[in-house]
CSV table of C-alpha atoms in Angstrom, one decimal:
chain,number,residue,atom,x,y,z
A,20,MET,CA,-18.3,19.4,-13.4
A,21,GLY,CA,-18.1,18.7,-9.7
A,22,ARG,CA,-15.5,19.1,-7.1
A,23,LEU,CA,-13.6,16.5,-5.1
A,24,CYS,CA,-11.7,16.8,-1.9
A,25,ILE,CA,-8.4,15.0,-2.0
A,26,GLY,CA,-5.9,15.0,0.8
A,27,SER,CA,-3.3,17.6,1.5
A,28,PRO,CA,-0.7,17.6,4.3
A,29,LEU,CA,-1.6,18.0,7.9
A,30,ILE,CA,0.8,15.9,10.0
A,31,PHE,CA,4.2,14.6,9.0
A,32,ILE,CA,5.6,11.2,10.1
A,33,ARG,CA,8.8,11.6,12.0
A,34,ARG,CA,11.8,9.9,10.3
A,35,LYS,CA,12.3,7.5,13.3
A,36,HIS,CA,8.8,6.1,12.6
A,37,LEU,CA,9.4,5.3,9.0
A,38,VAL,CA,9.4,1.6,8.0
A,39,THR,CA,11.7,0.4,5.3
A,40,TRP,CA,10.0,-1.6,2.6
A,41,GLN,CA,11.9,-4.7,1.7
A,42,ILE,CA,11.3,-5.1,-2.0
A,43,PRO,CA,13.2,-7.5,-4.2
A,44,GLU,CA,14.9,-6.6,-7.5
A,45,GLY,CA,13.3,-7.4,-10.8
A,46,ASP,CA,12.7,-6.1,-14.3
A,47,ILE,CA,8.9,-5.7,-13.7
A,48,ASP,CA,8.1,-3.0,-11.2
A,49,VAL,CA,4.5,-3.9,-10.9
A,50,LEU,CA,2.8,-7.1,-11.9
A,51,SER,CA,-1.0,-6.4,-12.0
A,52,VAL,CA,-3.1,-9.6,-11.7
A,53,GLY,CA,-6.8,-9.7,-12.3
A,54,GLU,CA,-9.2,-7.9,-14.6
A,55,ALA,CA,-8.7,-6.4,-18.1
A,56,LEU,CA,-11.9,-5.1,-19.7
A,57,VAL,CA,-13.4,-2.3,-21.7
A,58,ASP,CA,-15.0,0.7,-19.9
A,59,PHE,CA,-17.9,2.4,-21.7
A,60,ILE,CA,-18.2,5.8,-19.9
A,61,SER,CA,-21.2,7.9,-20.5
A,62,ILE,CA,-20.6,11.0,-22.7
A,63,GLU,CA,-22.7,13.2,-20.4
A,64,ALA,CA,-22.9,13.2,-16.6
A,65,VAL,CA,-26.0,11.2,-15.6
A,66,ASP,CA,-27.2,9.4,-12.4
A,67,ARG,CA,-28.1,6.1,-14.0
A,68,VAL,CA,-26.6,4.0,-16.8
A,69,GLU,CA,-30.0,3.8,-18.6
A,70,GLN,CA,-30.1,7.7,-18.8
A,71,ALA,CA,-27.0,7.9,-21.0
A,72,ASP,CA,-27.5,8.7,-24.7
A,73,GLY,CA,-24.0,7.4,-25.6
A,74,PHE,CA,-20.7,6.1,-24.3
A,75,HIS,CA,-17.0,6.4,-25.1
A,76,CYS,CA,-14.9,3.3,-24.8
A,77,TYR,CA,-11.6,3.1,-22.8
A,78,LEU,CA,-9.2,0.6,-21.5
A,79,GLY,CA,-10.6,-0.6,-18.2
A,80,GLY,CA,-10.2,-2.7,-15.1
A,81,SER,CA,-8.8,-1.5,-11.9
A,82,VAL,CA,-5.5,-3.5,-12.1
A,83,THR,CA,-5.1,-2.7,-15.8
A,84,ASN,CA,-5.6,1.0,-15.2
A,85,LEU,CA,-3.0,0.9,-12.5
A,86,ALA,CA,-0.5,-0.8,-14.8
A,87,ALA,CA,-1.1,1.8,-17.5
A,88,ASN,CA,-0.5,4.7,-15.1
A,89,VAL,CA,2.7,3.1,-13.8
A,90,ALA,CA,3.9,2.9,-17.4
A,91,ARG,CA,3.0,6.6,-17.9
A,92,LEU,CA,5.2,7.4,-14.9
A,93,GLY,CA,8.1,5.6,-16.5
A,94,GLY,CA,7.8,2.3,-14.6
A,95,GLN,CA,7.8,-1.2,-16.0
A,96,ALA,CA,4.3,-2.7,-15.6
A,97,ALA,CA,2.8,-6.0,-16.7
A,98,VAL,CA,-0.8,-7.4,-16.6
A,99,ALA,CA,-1.8,-11.0,-16.1
A,100,ALA,CA,-5.4,-11.3,-17.2
A,101,ARG,CA,-7.7,-12.8,-19.8
A,102,VAL,CA,-9.6,-11.2,-22.6
A,103,GLY,CA,-11.9,-12.7,-25.2
A,104,ASP,CA,-11.1,-13.5,-28.8
A,105,ASP,CA,-13.2,-10.6,-30.0
A,106,PRO,CA,-12.8,-7.0,-31.1
A,107,PHE,CA,-12.9,-5.8,-27.5
A,108,GLY,CA,-10.1,-8.1,-26.5
A,109,ARG,CA,-8.0,-6.9,-29.4
A,110,PHE,CA,-8.8,-3.3,-28.3
A,111,VAL,CA,-7.6,-4.1,-24.8
A,112,ARG,CA,-4.3,-5.6,-26.0
A,113,ARG,CA,-3.7,-2.8,-28.5
A,114,GLU,CA,-4.3,-0.1,-25.8
A,115,MET,CA,-2.1,-1.8,-23.3
A,116,GLU,CA,0.7,-2.0,-25.8
A,117,ARG,CA,0.2,1.6,-26.9
A,118,ARG,CA,0.7,2.7,-23.3
A,119,GLY,CA,3.8,0.6,-22.8
A,120,VAL,CA,2.3,-2.1,-20.6
A,121,ILE,CA,3.9,-5.6,-20.9
A,122,THR,CA,1.3,-8.0,-22.4
A,123,ASP,CA,3.4,-11.2,-22.1
A,124,TYR,CA,0.8,-12.6,-19.6
A,125,LEU,CA,-2.4,-11.3,-21.2
A,126,LYS,CA,-4.2,-14.4,-22.4
A,127,THR,CA,-6.8,-14.7,-25.1
A,128,ASP,CA,-9.8,-16.9,-24.1
A,129,VAL,CA,-11.6,-18.3,-27.2
A,130,ALA,CA,-14.5,-19.7,-25.1
A,131,THR,CA,-15.9,-16.4,-23.7
A,132,HIS,CA,-16.3,-12.7,-24.4
A,133,THR,CA,-14.2,-9.8,-23.1
A,134,THR,CA,-15.7,-8.3,-20.0
A,135,LEU,CA,-17.5,-5.0,-20.6
A,136,ALA,CA,-18.4,-2.3,-18.1
A,137,PHE,CA,-20.9,0.6,-18.7
A,138,ILE,CA,-20.3,3.4,-16.2
A,139,THR,CA,-21.8,6.8,-15.7
A,140,ARG,CA,-19.6,9.9,-15.8
A,141,SER,CA,-19.8,11.3,-12.3
A,142,ALA,CA,-17.9,13.5,-9.8
A,143,ALA,CA,-18.9,11.1,-7.0
A,144,THR,CA,-19.8,7.4,-6.9
A,145,ALA,CA,-20.7,6.2,-10.4
A,146,ASP,CA,-23.5,3.9,-11.4
A,147,PHE,CA,-22.4,0.9,-13.4
A,148,VAL,CA,-23.5,-2.3,-15.2
A,149,ILE,CA,-20.9,-5.0,-15.9
A,150,TYR,CA,-21.1,-7.9,-18.2
A,151,ARG,CA,-18.7,-10.4,-16.8
A,152,GLY,CA,-16.8,-12.7,-19.1
A,153,SER,CA,-13.2,-13.5,-19.6
A,154,ASP,CA,-12.0,-11.7,-16.5
A,155,THR,CA,-13.5,-14.5,-14.3
A,156,CYS,CA,-11.6,-17.2,-16.3
A,157,LEU,CA,-8.1,-16.5,-15.1
A,158,LEU,CA,-6.2,-19.7,-14.1
A,159,PRO,CA,-3.2,-20.2,-11.8
A,160,LYS,CA,-1.1,-21.2,-14.9
A,161,ASP,CA,-1.8,-17.8,-16.5
A,162,VAL,CA,0.5,-16.3,-13.9
A,163,PRO,CA,3.7,-18.4,-14.3
A,164,GLN,CA,6.3,-18.5,-11.6
A,165,ALA,CA,8.7,-16.7,-14.1
A,166,ALA,CA,6.4,-13.7,-14.0
A,167,ILE,CA,6.5,-13.6,-10.2
A,168,GLU,CA,10.2,-13.9,-10.2
A,169,ARG,CA,10.5,-10.9,-12.4
A,170,ALA,CA,8.2,-8.7,-10.3
A,171,ARG,CA,9.0,-6.3,-7.5
A,172,VAL,CA,5.4,-5.5,-6.6
A,173,VAL,CA,2.3,-7.7,-7.2
A,174,HIS,CA,-1.0,-5.9,-7.2
A,175,THR,CA,-4.5,-7.2,-7.4
A,176,SER,CA,-8.1,-6.3,-6.5
A,177,VAL,CA,-11.2,-7.7,-4.8
A,178,PHE,CA,-12.9,-7.4,-8.2
A,179,ALA,CA,-10.6,-10.2,-9.3
A,180,LEU,CA,-11.4,-12.2,-6.1
A,181,SER,CA,-15.2,-11.9,-6.6
A,182,GLN,CA,-15.7,-15.0,-8.8
A,183,GLU,CA,-14.1,-18.3,-9.7
A,184,SER,CA,-11.8,-19.3,-11.3
A,185,SER,CA,-10.0,-15.9,-11.1
A,186,ARG,CA,-10.4,-16.1,-7.3
A,187,SER,CA,-8.3,-19.2,-7.0
A,188,ALA,CA,-5.7,-17.9,-9.5
A,189,VAL,CA,-5.3,-14.7,-7.5
A,190,LEU,CA,-5.0,-16.5,-4.2
A,191,ASP,CA,-2.4,-18.8,-5.7
A,192,THR,CA,-0.5,-15.9,-7.1
A,193,LEU,CA,-0.5,-14.1,-3.7
A,194,ARG,CA,0.9,-17.1,-2.0
A,195,ARG,CA,3.7,-17.5,-4.4
A,196,ALA,CA,4.5,-13.8,-4.4
A,197,ARG,CA,4.7,-13.8,-0.6
A,198,ALA,CA,7.2,-16.7,-0.8
A,199,ARG,CA,9.2,-14.7,-3.3
A,200,GLY,CA,9.2,-11.6,-1.0
A,201,CYS,CA,7.4,-9.3,-3.4
A,202,LEU,CA,5.6,-6.2,-2.0
A,203,ILE,CA,1.9,-7.1,-2.3
A,204,SER,CA,-0.9,-4.5,-2.6
A,205,LEU,CA,-4.6,-5.1,-2.7
A,206,ASP,CA,-7.4,-2.8,-3.8
A,207,PRO,CA,-10.4,-3.8,-1.7
A,208,ASN,CA,-12.9,-2.5,-4.2
A,209,TYR,CA,-15.7,-4.7,-3.0
A,210,HIS,CA,-19.3,-4.5,-4.3
A,211,PRO,CA,-22.0,-7.0,-3.4
A,212,ARG,CA,-23.4,-6.9,-6.9
A,213,LEU,CA,-20.3,-8.5,-8.3
A,214,TRP,CA,-19.7,-11.2,-5.7
A,215,ASP,CA,-20.8,-14.8,-6.3
A,216,ALA,CA,-22.4,-16.8,-3.5
A,217,SER,CA,-19.9,-19.7,-3.3
A,218,ARG,CA,-17.8,-18.1,-0.5
A,219,PRO,CA,-18.5,-15.1,1.8
A,220,ALA,CA,-16.5,-12.0,0.9
A,221,ALA,CA,-15.1,-11.6,4.4
A,222,GLU,CA,-13.8,-15.2,4.3
A,223,VAL,CA,-12.0,-14.7,1.0
A,224,LEU,CA,-10.6,-11.3,2.1
A,225,ALA,CA,-9.3,-12.8,5.3
A,226,GLU,CA,-7.5,-15.4,3.3
A,227,ALA,CA,-6.1,-12.9,0.8
A,228,CYS,CA,-5.0,-10.4,3.4
A,229,ARG,CA,-2.7,-12.9,5.1
A,230,TYR,CA,-0.3,-12.2,2.2
A,231,VAL,CA,-0.9,-8.5,1.7
A,232,ASP,CA,1.4,-5.6,2.8
A,233,VAL,CA,-0.8,-2.7,2.1
A,234,VAL,CA,-4.5,-2.0,1.3
A,235,LYS,CA,-6.2,1.2,0.2
A,236,PRO,CA,-9.9,1.1,0.9
A,237,SER,CA,-12.2,4.0,0.2
A,238,GLY,CA,-15.0,5.0,2.5
A,239,ASP,CA,-17.4,3.3,0.1
A,240,ASP,CA,-15.4,0.1,0.2
A,241,CYS,CA,-15.5,0.1,4.0
A,242,ARG,CA,-19.2,0.7,4.2
A,243,ARG,CA,-19.9,-2.1,1.7
A,244,LEU,CA,-17.6,-4.5,3.4
A,245,PHE,CA,-18.3,-3.8,7.1
A,246,GLY,CA,-21.6,-2.0,7.3
A,247,ALA,CA,-22.9,1.6,6.8
A,248,GLY,CA,-22.0,2.7,10.3
A,249,THR,CA,-18.4,1.5,10.2
A,250,SER,CA,-15.9,4.0,11.8
A,251,VAL,CA,-12.4,4.6,10.5
A,252,THR,CA,-11.0,2.8,13.5
A,253,ASP,CA,-13.2,-0.2,13.0
A,254,CYS,CA,-12.3,-0.4,9.3
A,255,VAL,CA,-8.6,-0.4,10.0
A,256,ARG,CA,-9.1,-2.9,12.8
A,257,HIS,CA,-10.7,-5.3,10.4
A,258,PHE,CA,-7.8,-5.2,8.0
A,259,HIS,CA,-5.3,-5.4,10.9
A,260,ASP,CA,-7.1,-8.5,12.3
A,261,TRP,CA,-6.7,-10.0,8.8
A,262,GLY,CA,-3.0,-9.4,8.9
A,263,VAL,CA,-2.5,-6.1,7.0
A,264,LYS,CA,-0.1,-3.8,8.8
A,265,ARG,CA,-0.4,-0.7,6.5
A,266,VAL,CA,-3.8,0.8,5.6
A,267,VAL,CA,-4.4,3.9,3.5
A,268,LEU,CA,-8.0,4.9,3.9
A,269,THR,CA,-9.3,7.5,1.4
A,270,GLN,CA,-12.4,9.3,2.6
A,271,GLY,CA,-13.2,12.0,0.1
A,272,ALA,CA,-14.0,15.3,1.9
A,273,ARG,CA,-12.7,13.8,5.2
A,274,GLY,CA,-9.2,13.4,3.8
A,275,ILE,CA,-6.9,10.4,3.9
A,276,SER,CA,-5.9,8.4,7.0
A,277,ILE,CA,-2.6,6.5,7.0
A,278,TYR,CA,-2.0,3.7,9.4
A,279,GLU,CA,1.4,2.1,9.7
A,280,GLU,CA,2.9,0.1,12.6
A,281,GLY,CA,0.6,1.7,15.1
A,282,GLN,CA,1.2,5.2,13.8
A,283,LEU,CA,-1.7,7.3,12.5
A,284,VAL,CA,-1.3,10.2,10.1
A,285,HIS,CA,-4.3,12.1,8.8
A,286,VAL,CA,-4.2,14.4,5.8
A,287,LYS,CA,-6.9,17.0,5.4
A,288,SER,CA,-8.8,17.3,2.2
A,289,ARG,CA,-8.4,20.0,-0.4
A,290,ASP,CA,-10.9,21.2,-3.1
A,291,VAL,CA,-10.1,20.3,-6.7
A,292,PRO,CA,-12.2,20.5,-9.8
A,293,VAL,CA,-13.6,17.1,-11.0
A,294,THR,CA,-14.7,16.1,-14.5
A,295,ASP,CA,-14.9,12.4,-13.9
A,296,ALA,CA,-13.9,10.5,-10.8
A,297,THR,CA,-13.8,7.0,-12.5
A,298,GLY,CA,-10.3,5.7,-12.2
A,299,ALA,CA,-9.1,8.1,-9.6
A,300,GLY,CA,-8.4,5.3,-7.1
A,301,ASP,CA,-6.3,3.4,-9.7
A,302,ALA,CA,-4.3,6.6,-10.5
A,303,PHE,CA,-3.7,7.0,-6.7
A,304,TRP,CA,-2.5,3.4,-6.5
A,305,ALA,CA,-0.1,3.9,-9.4
A,306,GLY,CA,1.5,7.0,-8.0
A,307,PHE,CA,1.7,5.4,-4.5
A,308,LEU,CA,3.5,2.3,-5.8
A,309,VAL,CA,5.9,4.2,-8.0
A,310,ALA,CA,6.9,6.5,-5.2
A,311,THR,CA,7.3,3.4,-2.9
A,312,LEU,CA,9.6,1.8,-5.4
A,313,ASP,CA,11.5,5.0,-5.5
A,314,GLY,CA,12.2,4.5,-1.8
A,315,ARG,CA,9.8,7.1,-0.5
A,316,SER,CA,8.1,6.7,2.9
A,317,LEU,CA,4.5,5.7,3.2
A,318,TYR,CA,3.4,9.3,3.8
A,319,GLU,CA,5.4,10.6,0.9
A,320,ALA,CA,4.0,7.9,-1.4
A,321,VAL,CA,0.5,9.0,-0.4
A,322,LEU,CA,1.3,12.6,-1.4
A,323,PHE,CA,2.6,11.4,-4.7
A,324,GLY,CA,-0.5,9.2,-5.3
A,325,ARG,CA,-2.7,12.2,-4.5
A,326,GLU,CA,-1.0,14.3,-7.1
A,327,VAL,CA,-1.6,11.6,-9.8
A,328,ALA,CA,-5.2,11.2,-8.7
A,329,GLU,CA,-5.8,14.9,-9.0
A,330,MET,CA,-4.6,14.8,-12.6
A,331,LYS,CA,-7.0,11.9,-13.3
A,332,VAL,CA,-10.2,13.5,-12.0
A,333,GLY,CA,-9.7,16.5,-14.3
A,334,THR,CA,-10.4,14.4,-17.4
A,335,VAL,CA,-12.8,11.8,-18.7
A,336,GLY,CA,-11.0,8.5,-19.5
A,337,PRO,CA,-7.3,8.0,-19.1
A,338,ILE,CA,-4.9,10.7,-18.1
A,339,ALA,CA,-2.1,11.9,-20.3
A,340,ASP,CA,0.0,9.3,-22.1
A,341,THR,CA,3.1,10.4,-20.1
A,342,LEU,CA,3.5,11.9,-16.7
A,343,ASP,CA,6.5,13.9,-15.5
A,344,LYS,CA,7.5,12.2,-12.3
A,345,VAL,CA,10.3,14.7,-11.5
A,346,ALA,CA,7.8,17.6,-11.8
A,347,ILE,CA,5.4,15.9,-9.4
A,348,TYR,CA,8.1,15.4,-6.8
A,349,GLN,CA,9.1,19.0,-7.3
A,350,ARG,CA,5.5,20.2,-6.6
A,351,ILE,CA,5.3,18.1,-3.5
A,352,ALA,CA,8.6,19.4,-2.2
A,353,ALA,CA,7.6,23.0,-2.9
A,354,ALA,CA,4.3,22.5,-1.1
A,355,ARG,CA,6.0,21.0,1.9
A,356,SER,CA,8.5,23.8,2.1
A,357,GLY,CA,5.9,26.5,1.7
A,358,THR,CA,7.5,27.9,-1.5
């Protein structure tokens, strides 16, 4: 077991600086668009995938994990993705339904296999091997306008933008979601090993970010996207130049930096025990979006996301099937009041 530093409060945003999110009504709180797959996480903690003696399988995919966590928090979440017509695809659908995720837009592709990911259990950055399949085959028609009209938030990932035809499907979805007025969030979980050579990553991200309200890069994401020596300021500047006004940068032991409308808030890190860090970012995203939909400020949403992420890193695989949202808010309030 390792330890992970996750942000705790340092500076509070003054109320006059808070920006109100304009979010439409709808019966789907979060529509996640992108990848649905199976994660095989090593039973023991190892450095490399080939060192593992065995794996446990879990529902996987960044946007899918987020949707499952939103459902655990009592929200209405749907996933638009493709799985194969195989046992793994049926596993994905069953696990989504068991967790209360809406599967109306989960398509079965008879021409390819379900995407599989083999990942090391790790307290830090995990090693992985991914066998791409159905996740890359998403089409614009798989995300009907009716789904976007139902959604309050549309969330996607750079993973889903990494290859065609899912790239075109996601960009088309973002354009339509922007026209509808949805809040749009993007996980910039870029890795060069996953990117095809048809278009440069920076070019695709620049196009996608024109539609995006908020991104949450990690330190690893920034280094992979912009270079090993990229500073916090430079990372945020890149996203701002692409049109994103709100950036939440998670930096491990260095804490979390929040940028909104020219305001900077930094939250210091705190030490928590870690069993497995895989999925911590997805848990953070889910908490962040749920709190945002509850009308909380950007800063308060970050604190809520932190609480959910802390619950995730304490276990291998998914967190508990239900999460007590009221209790989480109470813990945050108690911490801020010093009680």
